[in-house]
Coordinates of N, CA and C in Angstrom, one line a residue:
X5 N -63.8 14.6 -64.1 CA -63.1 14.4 -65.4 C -62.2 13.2 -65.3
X6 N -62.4 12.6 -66.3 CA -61.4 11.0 -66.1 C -60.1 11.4 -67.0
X7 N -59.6 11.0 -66.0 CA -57.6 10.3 -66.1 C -57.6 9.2 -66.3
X8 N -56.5 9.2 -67.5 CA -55.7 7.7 -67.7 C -54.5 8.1 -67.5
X9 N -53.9 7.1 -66.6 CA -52.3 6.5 -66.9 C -51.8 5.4 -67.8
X10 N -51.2 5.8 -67.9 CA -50.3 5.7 -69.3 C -49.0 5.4 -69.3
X11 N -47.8 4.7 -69.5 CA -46.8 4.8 -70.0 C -46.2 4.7 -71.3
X12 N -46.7 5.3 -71.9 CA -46.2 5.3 -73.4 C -45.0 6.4 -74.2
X13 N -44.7 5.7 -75.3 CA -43.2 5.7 -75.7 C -43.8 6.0 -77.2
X14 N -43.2 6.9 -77.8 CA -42.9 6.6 -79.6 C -41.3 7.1 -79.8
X15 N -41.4 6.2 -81.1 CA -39.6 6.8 -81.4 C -39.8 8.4 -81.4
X16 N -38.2 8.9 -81.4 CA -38.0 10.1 -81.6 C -38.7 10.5 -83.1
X17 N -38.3 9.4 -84.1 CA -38.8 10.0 -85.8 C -40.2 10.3 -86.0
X18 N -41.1 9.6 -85.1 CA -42.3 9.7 -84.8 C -43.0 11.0 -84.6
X19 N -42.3 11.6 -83.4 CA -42.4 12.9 -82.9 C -42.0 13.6 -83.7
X20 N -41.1 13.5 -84.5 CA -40.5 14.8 -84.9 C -41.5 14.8 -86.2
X21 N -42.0 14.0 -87.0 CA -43.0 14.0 -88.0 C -44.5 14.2 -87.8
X22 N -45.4 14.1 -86.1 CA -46.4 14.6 -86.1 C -45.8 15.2 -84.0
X23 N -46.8 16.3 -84.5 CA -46.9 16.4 -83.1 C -47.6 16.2 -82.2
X24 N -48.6 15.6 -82.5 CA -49.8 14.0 -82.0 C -49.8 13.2 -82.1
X25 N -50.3 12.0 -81.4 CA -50.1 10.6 -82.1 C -51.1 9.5 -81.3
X26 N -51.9 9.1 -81.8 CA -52.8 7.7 -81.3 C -52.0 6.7 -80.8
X27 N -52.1 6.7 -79.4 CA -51.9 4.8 -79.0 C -52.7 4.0 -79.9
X28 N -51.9 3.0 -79.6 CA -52.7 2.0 -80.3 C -53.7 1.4 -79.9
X29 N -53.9 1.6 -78.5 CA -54.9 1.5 -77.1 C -55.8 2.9 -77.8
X30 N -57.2 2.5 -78.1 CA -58.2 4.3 -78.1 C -58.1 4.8 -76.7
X31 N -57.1 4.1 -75.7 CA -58.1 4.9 -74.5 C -57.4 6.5 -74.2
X32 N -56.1 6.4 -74.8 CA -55.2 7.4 -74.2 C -54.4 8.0 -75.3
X33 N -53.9 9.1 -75.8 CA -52.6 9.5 -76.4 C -51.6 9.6 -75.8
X34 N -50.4 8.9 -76.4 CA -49.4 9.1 -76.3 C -47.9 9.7 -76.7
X35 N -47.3 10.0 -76.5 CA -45.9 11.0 -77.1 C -44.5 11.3 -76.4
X36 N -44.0 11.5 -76.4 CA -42.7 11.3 -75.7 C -41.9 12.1 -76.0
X37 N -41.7 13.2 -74.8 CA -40.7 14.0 -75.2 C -39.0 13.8 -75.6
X38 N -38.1 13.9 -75.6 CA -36.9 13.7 -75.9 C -36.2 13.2 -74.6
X39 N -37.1 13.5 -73.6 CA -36.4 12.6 -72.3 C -36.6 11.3 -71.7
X40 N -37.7 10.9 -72.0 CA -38.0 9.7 -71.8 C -39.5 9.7 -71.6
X41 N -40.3 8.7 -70.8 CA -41.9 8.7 -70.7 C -42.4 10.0 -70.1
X42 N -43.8 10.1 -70.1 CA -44.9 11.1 -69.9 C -45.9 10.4 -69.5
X43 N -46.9 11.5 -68.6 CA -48.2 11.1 -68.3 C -49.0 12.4 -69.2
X44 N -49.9 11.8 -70.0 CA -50.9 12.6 -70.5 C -52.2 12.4 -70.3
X45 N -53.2 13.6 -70.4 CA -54.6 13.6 -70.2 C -55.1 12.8 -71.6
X46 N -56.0 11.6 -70.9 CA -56.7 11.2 -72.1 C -57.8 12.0 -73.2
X47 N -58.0 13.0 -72.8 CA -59.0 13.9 -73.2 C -58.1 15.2 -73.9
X48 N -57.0 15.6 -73.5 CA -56.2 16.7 -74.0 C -55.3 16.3 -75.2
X49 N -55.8 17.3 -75.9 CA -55.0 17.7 -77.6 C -53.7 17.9 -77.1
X50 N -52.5 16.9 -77.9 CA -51.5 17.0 -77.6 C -50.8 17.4 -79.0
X51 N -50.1 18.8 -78.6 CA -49.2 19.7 -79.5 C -47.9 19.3 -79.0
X52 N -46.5 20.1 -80.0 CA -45.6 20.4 -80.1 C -44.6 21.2 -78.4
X53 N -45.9 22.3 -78.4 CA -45.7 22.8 -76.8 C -46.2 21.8 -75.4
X54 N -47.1 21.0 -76.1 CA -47.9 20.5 -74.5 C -46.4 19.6 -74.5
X55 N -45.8 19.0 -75.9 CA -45.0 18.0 -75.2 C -43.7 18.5 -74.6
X56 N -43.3 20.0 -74.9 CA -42.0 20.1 -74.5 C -42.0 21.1 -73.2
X57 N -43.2 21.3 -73.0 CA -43.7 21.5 -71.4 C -44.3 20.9 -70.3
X58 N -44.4 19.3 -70.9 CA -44.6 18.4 -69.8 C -43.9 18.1 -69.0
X59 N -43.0 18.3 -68.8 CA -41.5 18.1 -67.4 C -42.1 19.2 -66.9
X60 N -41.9 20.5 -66.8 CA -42.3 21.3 -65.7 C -43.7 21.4 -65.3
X61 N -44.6 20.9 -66.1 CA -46.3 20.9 -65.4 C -46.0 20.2 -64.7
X62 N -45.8 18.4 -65.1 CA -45.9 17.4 -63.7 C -44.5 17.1 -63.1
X63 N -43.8 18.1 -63.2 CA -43.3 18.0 -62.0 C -41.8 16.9 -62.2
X64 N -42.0 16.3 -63.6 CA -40.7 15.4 -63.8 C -39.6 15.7 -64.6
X65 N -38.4 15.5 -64.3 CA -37.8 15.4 -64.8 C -36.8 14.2 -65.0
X66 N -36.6 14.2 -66.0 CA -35.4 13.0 -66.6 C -34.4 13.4 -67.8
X67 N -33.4 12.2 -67.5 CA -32.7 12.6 -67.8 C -31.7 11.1 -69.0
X68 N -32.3 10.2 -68.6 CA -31.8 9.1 -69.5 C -33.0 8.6 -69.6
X69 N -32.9 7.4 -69.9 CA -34.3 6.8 -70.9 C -34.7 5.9 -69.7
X70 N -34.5 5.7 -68.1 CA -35.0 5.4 -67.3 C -34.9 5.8 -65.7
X71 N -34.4 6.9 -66.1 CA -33.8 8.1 -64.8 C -35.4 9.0 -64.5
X72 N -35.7 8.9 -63.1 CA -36.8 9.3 -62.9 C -37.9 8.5 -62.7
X73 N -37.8 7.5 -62.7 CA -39.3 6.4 -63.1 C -39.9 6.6 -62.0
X74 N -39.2 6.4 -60.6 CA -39.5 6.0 -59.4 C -40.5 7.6 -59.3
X75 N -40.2 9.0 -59.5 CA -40.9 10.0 -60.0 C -42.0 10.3 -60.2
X76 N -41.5 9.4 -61.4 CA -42.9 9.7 -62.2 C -43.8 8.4 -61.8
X77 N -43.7 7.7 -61.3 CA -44.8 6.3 -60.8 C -45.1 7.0 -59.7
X78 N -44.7 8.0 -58.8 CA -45.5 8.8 -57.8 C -46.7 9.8 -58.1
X79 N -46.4 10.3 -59.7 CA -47.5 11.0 -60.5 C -48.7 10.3 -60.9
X80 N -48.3 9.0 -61.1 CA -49.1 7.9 -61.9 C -50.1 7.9 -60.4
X81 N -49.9 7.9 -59.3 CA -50.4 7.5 -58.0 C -51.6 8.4 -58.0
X82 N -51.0 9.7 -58.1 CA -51.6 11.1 -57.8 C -52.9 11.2 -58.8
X83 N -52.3 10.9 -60.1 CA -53.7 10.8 -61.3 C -54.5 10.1 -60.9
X84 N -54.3 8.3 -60.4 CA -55.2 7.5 -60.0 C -56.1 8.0 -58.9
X85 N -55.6 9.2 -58.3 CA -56.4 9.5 -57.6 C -57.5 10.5 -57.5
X86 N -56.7 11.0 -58.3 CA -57.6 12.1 -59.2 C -59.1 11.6 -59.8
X87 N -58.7 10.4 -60.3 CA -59.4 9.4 -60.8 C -60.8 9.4 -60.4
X88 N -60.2 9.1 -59.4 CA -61.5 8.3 -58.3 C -61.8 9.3 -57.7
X89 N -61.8 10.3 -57.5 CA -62.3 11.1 -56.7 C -63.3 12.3 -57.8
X90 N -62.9 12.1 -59.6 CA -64.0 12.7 -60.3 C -64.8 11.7 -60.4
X91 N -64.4 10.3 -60.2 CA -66.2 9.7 -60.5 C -67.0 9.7 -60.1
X92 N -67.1 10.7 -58.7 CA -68.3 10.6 -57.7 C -69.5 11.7 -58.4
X93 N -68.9 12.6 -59.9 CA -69.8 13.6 -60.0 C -70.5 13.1 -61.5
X94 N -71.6 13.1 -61.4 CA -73.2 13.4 -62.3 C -72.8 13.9 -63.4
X95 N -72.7 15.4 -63.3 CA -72.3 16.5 -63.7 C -71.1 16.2 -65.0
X96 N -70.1 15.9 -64.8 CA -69.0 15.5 -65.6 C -68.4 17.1 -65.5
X97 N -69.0 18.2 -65.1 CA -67.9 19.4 -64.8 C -67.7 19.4 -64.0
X98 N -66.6 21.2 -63.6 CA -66.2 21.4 -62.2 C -67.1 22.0 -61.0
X99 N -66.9 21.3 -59.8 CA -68.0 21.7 -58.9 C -67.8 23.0 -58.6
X100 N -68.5 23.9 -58.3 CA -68.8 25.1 -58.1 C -67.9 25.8 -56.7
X101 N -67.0 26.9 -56.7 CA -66.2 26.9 -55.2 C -67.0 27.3 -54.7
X102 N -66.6 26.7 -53.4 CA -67.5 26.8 -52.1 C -68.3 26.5 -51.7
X103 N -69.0 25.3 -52.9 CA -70.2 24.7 -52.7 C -69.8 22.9 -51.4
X104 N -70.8 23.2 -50.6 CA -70.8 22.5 -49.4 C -71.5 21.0 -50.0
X105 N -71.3 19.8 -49.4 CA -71.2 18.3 -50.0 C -72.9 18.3 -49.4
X106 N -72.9 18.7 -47.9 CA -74.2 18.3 -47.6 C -75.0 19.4 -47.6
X107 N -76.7 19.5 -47.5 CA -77.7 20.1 -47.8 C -78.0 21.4 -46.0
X108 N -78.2 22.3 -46.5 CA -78.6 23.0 -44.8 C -79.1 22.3 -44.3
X109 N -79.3 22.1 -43.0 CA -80.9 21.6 -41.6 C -81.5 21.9 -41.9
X110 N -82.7 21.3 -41.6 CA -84.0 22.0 -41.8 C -84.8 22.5 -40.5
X111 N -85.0 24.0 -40.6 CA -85.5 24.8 -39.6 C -86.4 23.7 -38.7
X112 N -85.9 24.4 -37.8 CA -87.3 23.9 -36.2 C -87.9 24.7 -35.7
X113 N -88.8 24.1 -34.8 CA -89.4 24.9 -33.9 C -89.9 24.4 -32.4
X114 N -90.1 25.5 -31.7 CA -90.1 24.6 -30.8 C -91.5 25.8 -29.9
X115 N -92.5 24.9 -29.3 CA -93.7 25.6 -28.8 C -93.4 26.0 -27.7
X116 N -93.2 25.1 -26.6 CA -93.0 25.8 -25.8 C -91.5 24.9 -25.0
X117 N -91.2 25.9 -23.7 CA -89.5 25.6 -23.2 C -89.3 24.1 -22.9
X118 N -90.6 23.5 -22.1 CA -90.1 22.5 -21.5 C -90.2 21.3 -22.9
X119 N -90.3 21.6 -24.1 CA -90.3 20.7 -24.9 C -89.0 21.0 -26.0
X120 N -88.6 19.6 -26.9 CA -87.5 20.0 -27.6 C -88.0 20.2 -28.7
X121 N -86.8 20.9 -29.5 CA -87.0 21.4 -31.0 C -87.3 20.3 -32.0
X122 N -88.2 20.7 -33.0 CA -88.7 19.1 -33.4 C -89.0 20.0 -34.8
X123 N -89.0 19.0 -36.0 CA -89.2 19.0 -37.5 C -90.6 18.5 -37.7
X124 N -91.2 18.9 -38.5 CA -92.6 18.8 -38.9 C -93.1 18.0 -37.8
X125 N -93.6 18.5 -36.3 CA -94.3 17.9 -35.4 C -95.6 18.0 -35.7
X126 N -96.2 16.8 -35.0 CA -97.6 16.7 -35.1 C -98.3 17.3 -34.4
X127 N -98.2 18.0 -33.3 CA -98.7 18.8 -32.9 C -98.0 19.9 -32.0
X128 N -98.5 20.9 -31.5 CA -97.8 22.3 -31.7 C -99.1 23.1 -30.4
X129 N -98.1 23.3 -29.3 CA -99.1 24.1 -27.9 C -98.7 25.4 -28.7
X130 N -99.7 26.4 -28.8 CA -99.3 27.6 -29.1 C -99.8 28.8 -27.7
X131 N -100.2 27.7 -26.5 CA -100.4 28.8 -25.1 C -99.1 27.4 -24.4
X132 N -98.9 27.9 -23.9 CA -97.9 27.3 -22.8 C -98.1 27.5 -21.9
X133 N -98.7 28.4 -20.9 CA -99.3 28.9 -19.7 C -100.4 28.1 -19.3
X134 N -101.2 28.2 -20.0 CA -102.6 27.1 -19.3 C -102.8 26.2 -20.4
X135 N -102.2 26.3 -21.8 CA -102.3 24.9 -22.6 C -104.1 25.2 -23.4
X136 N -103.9 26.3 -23.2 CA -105.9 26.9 -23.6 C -105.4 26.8 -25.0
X137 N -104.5 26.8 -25.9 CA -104.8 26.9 -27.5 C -103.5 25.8 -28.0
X138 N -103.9 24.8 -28.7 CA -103.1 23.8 -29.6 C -103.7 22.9 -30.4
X139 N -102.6 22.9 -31.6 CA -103.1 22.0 -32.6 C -103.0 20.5 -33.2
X140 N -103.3 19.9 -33.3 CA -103.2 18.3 -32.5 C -103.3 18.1 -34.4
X141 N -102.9 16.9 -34.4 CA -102.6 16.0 -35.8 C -102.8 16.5 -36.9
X142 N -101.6 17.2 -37.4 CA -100.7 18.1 -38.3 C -100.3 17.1 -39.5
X143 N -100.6 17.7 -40.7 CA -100.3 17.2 -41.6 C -99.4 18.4 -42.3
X144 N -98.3 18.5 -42.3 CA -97.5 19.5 -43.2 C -97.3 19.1 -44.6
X145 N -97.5 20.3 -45.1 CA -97.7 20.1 -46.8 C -96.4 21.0 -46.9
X146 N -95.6 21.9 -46.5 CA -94.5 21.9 -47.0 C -93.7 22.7 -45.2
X147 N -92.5 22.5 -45.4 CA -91.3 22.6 -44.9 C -90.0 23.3 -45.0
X148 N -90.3 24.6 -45.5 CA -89.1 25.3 -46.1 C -88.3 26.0 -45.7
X149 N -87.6 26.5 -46.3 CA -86.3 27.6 -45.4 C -86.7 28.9 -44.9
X150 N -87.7 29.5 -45.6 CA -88.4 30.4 -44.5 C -89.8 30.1 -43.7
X151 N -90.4 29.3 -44.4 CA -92.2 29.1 -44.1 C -92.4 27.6 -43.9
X152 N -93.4 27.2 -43.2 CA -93.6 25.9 -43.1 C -95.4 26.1 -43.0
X153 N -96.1 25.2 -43.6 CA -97.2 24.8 -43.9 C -98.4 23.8 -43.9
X154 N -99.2 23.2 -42.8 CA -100.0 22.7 -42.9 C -101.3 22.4 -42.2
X155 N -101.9 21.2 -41.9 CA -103.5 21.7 -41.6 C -103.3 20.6 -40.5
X156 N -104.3 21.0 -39.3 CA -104.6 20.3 -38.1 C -105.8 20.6 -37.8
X157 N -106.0 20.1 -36.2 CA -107.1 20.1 -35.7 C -106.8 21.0 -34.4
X158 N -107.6 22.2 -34.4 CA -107.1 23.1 -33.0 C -108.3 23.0 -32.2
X159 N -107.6 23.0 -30.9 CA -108.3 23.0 -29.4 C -108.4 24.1 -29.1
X160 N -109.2 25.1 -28.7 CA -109.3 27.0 -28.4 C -109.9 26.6 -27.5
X161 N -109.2 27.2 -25.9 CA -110.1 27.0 -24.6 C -110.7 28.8 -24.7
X162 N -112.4 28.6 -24.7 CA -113.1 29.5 -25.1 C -113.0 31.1 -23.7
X163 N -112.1 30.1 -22.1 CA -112.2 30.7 -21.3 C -113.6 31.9 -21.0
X164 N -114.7 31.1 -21.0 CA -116.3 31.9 -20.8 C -116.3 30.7 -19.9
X165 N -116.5 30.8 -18.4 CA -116.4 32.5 -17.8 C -115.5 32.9 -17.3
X166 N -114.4 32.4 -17.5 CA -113.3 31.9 -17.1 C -112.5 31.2 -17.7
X167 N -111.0 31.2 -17.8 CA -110.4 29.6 -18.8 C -110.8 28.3 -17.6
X168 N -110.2 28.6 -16.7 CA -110.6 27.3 -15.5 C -112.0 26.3 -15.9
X169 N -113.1 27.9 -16.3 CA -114.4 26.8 -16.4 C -114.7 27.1 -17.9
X170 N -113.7 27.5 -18.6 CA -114.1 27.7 -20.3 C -114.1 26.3 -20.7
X171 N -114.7 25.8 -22.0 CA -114.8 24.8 -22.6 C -113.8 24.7 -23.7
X172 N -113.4 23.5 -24.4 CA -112.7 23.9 -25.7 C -113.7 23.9 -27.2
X173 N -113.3 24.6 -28.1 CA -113.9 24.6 -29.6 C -112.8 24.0 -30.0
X174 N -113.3 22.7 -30.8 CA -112.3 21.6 -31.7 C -112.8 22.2 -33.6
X175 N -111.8 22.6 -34.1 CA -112.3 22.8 -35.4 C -111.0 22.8 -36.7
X176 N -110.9 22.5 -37.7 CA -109.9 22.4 -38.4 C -109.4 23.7 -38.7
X177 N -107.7 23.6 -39.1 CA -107.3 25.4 -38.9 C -106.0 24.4 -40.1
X178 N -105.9 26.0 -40.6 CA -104.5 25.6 -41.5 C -103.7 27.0 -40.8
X179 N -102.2 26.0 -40.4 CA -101.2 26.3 -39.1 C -99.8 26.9 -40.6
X180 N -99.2 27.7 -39.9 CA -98.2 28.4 -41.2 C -97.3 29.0 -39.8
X181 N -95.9 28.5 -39.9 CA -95.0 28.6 -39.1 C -94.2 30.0 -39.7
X182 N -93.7 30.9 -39.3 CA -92.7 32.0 -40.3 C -91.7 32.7 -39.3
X183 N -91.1 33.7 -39.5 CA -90.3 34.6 -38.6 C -89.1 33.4 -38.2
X184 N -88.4 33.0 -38.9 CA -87.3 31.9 -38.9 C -86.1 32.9 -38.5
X185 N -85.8 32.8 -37.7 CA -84.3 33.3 -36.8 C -83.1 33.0 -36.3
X186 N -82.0 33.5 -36.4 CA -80.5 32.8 -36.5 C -79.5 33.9 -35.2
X187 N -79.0 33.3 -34.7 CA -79.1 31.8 -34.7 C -79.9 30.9 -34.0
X188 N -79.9 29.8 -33.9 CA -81.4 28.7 -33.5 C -81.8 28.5 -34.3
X189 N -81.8 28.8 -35.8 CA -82.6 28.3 -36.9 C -83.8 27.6 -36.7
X190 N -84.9 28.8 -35.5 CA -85.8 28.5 -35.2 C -87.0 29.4 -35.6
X191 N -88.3 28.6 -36.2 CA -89.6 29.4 -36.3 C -89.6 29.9 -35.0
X192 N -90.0 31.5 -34.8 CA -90.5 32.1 -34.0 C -92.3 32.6 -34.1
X193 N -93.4 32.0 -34.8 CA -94.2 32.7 -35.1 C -95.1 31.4 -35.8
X194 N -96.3 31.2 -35.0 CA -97.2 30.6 -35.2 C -98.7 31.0 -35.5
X195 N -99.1 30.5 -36.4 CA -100.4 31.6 -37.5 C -101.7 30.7 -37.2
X196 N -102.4 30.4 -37.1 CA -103.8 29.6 -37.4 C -104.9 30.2 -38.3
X197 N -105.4 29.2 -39.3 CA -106.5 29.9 -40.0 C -107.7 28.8 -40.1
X198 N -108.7 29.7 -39.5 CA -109.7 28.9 -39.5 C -110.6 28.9 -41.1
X199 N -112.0 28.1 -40.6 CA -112.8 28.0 -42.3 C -113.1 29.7 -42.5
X200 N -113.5 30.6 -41.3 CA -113.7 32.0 -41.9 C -112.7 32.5 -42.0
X201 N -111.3 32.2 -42.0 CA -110.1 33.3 -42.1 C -110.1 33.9 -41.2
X202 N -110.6 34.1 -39.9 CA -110.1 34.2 -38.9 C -109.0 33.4 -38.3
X203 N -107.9 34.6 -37.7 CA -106.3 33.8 -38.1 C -106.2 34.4 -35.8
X204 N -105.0 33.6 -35.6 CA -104.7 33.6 -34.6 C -103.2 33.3 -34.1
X205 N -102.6 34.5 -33.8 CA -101.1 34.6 -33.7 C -100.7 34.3 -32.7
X206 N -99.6 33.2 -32.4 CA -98.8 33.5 -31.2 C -97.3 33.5 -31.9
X207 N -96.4 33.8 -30.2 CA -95.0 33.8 -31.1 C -94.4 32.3 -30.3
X208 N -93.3 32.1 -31.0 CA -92.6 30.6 -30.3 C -91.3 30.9 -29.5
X209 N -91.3 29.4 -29.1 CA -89.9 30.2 -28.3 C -88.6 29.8 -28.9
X210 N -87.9 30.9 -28.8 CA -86.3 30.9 -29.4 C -85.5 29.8 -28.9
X211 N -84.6 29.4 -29.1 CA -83.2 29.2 -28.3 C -83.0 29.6 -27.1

């Protein structure tokens, strides 16, 4: 909401014949109570009461026709800052309480211990033990606060007859991260789906 400062003055005969009054400036109204100057909202309808309750809203008092200034030019400071600190909003209303300036983090995960927690990684060990199952060049299609979503290429060590002497099967899988947990604000739970919907679970590691 924008403030103007203002020091404006009308005669007494002025006031006592309207109890509003146009600067001669469009930017601001101004009025004067019986003590000397005022700060008024450029946007606020000024009555009969706003003016004879302006000393105790902002805080000034006076007492001759230049008693107080030093006062009230500290008010003038306080508006200007007022100022500048509503033009940062879009909106032109009041921000919402409690509402925080910046956006949450966005969930991680992390595959396995010896690796760090990473945002939309390209690829993702879902065995950590012998490295027999992972999905290699990850395209995520979304990223969200509970689910994350997208398609790779997975390595499946077939372990026949053995994992030692198993082969791998390379085939495309669509990968869906979920079971998001606090604190760590970490995916715990890794999904694979292959072309027949045959799906393949492991869990991740926590914090």
């Amino acid at each position: 909401m924008w403030w103007r400062v203002m020091w404006c003055r009308v005669s007494p005969r002025m006031y006592r014949r309207r109890s509003s009054t146009r600067c001669a400036h469009c930017c601001a109204c101004r009025v004067r109570n019986r003590r000397g100057w005022v700060i008024i909202r450029s946007d606020r309808r000024i009555t009969s009461a706003t003016v004879n309750g302006l000393d105790d809203v902002r805080g000034v008092r006076m007492t001759g026709r230049y008693a107080g200034r030093g006062r009230l030019a500290g008010v003038a400071v306080v508006s200007a800052v007022l100022a500048i600190a509503g033009c940062g909003s879009d909106s032109g209303g009041p921000q919402p309480v409690g509402q925080s300036p910046a956006a949450n983090p966005a969930p991680e995960v992390i595959d396995c211990s010896f690796n760090k927690p990473a945002v939309r990684p390209s690829k993702l060990i879902l065995a950590c033990a012998d490295l027999g199952l992972r999905v290699e060049q990850i395209a995520w299609t979304s990223w969200g606060p509970d689910k994350a979503e997208g398609d790779g290429i997975q390595h499946l060590n077939t372990c026949e007859p053995n994992c030692a002497a198993g082969h791998f099967v390379t085939e495309p899988v669509r990968i869906v991260l979920t079971d998001l947990v606090e604190p760590g604000h970490v995916f715990t739970r890794a999904t694979t789906i292959d072309a027949d919907g045959e799906k393949l679970s492991r869990p991740m590691t926590k914090r």
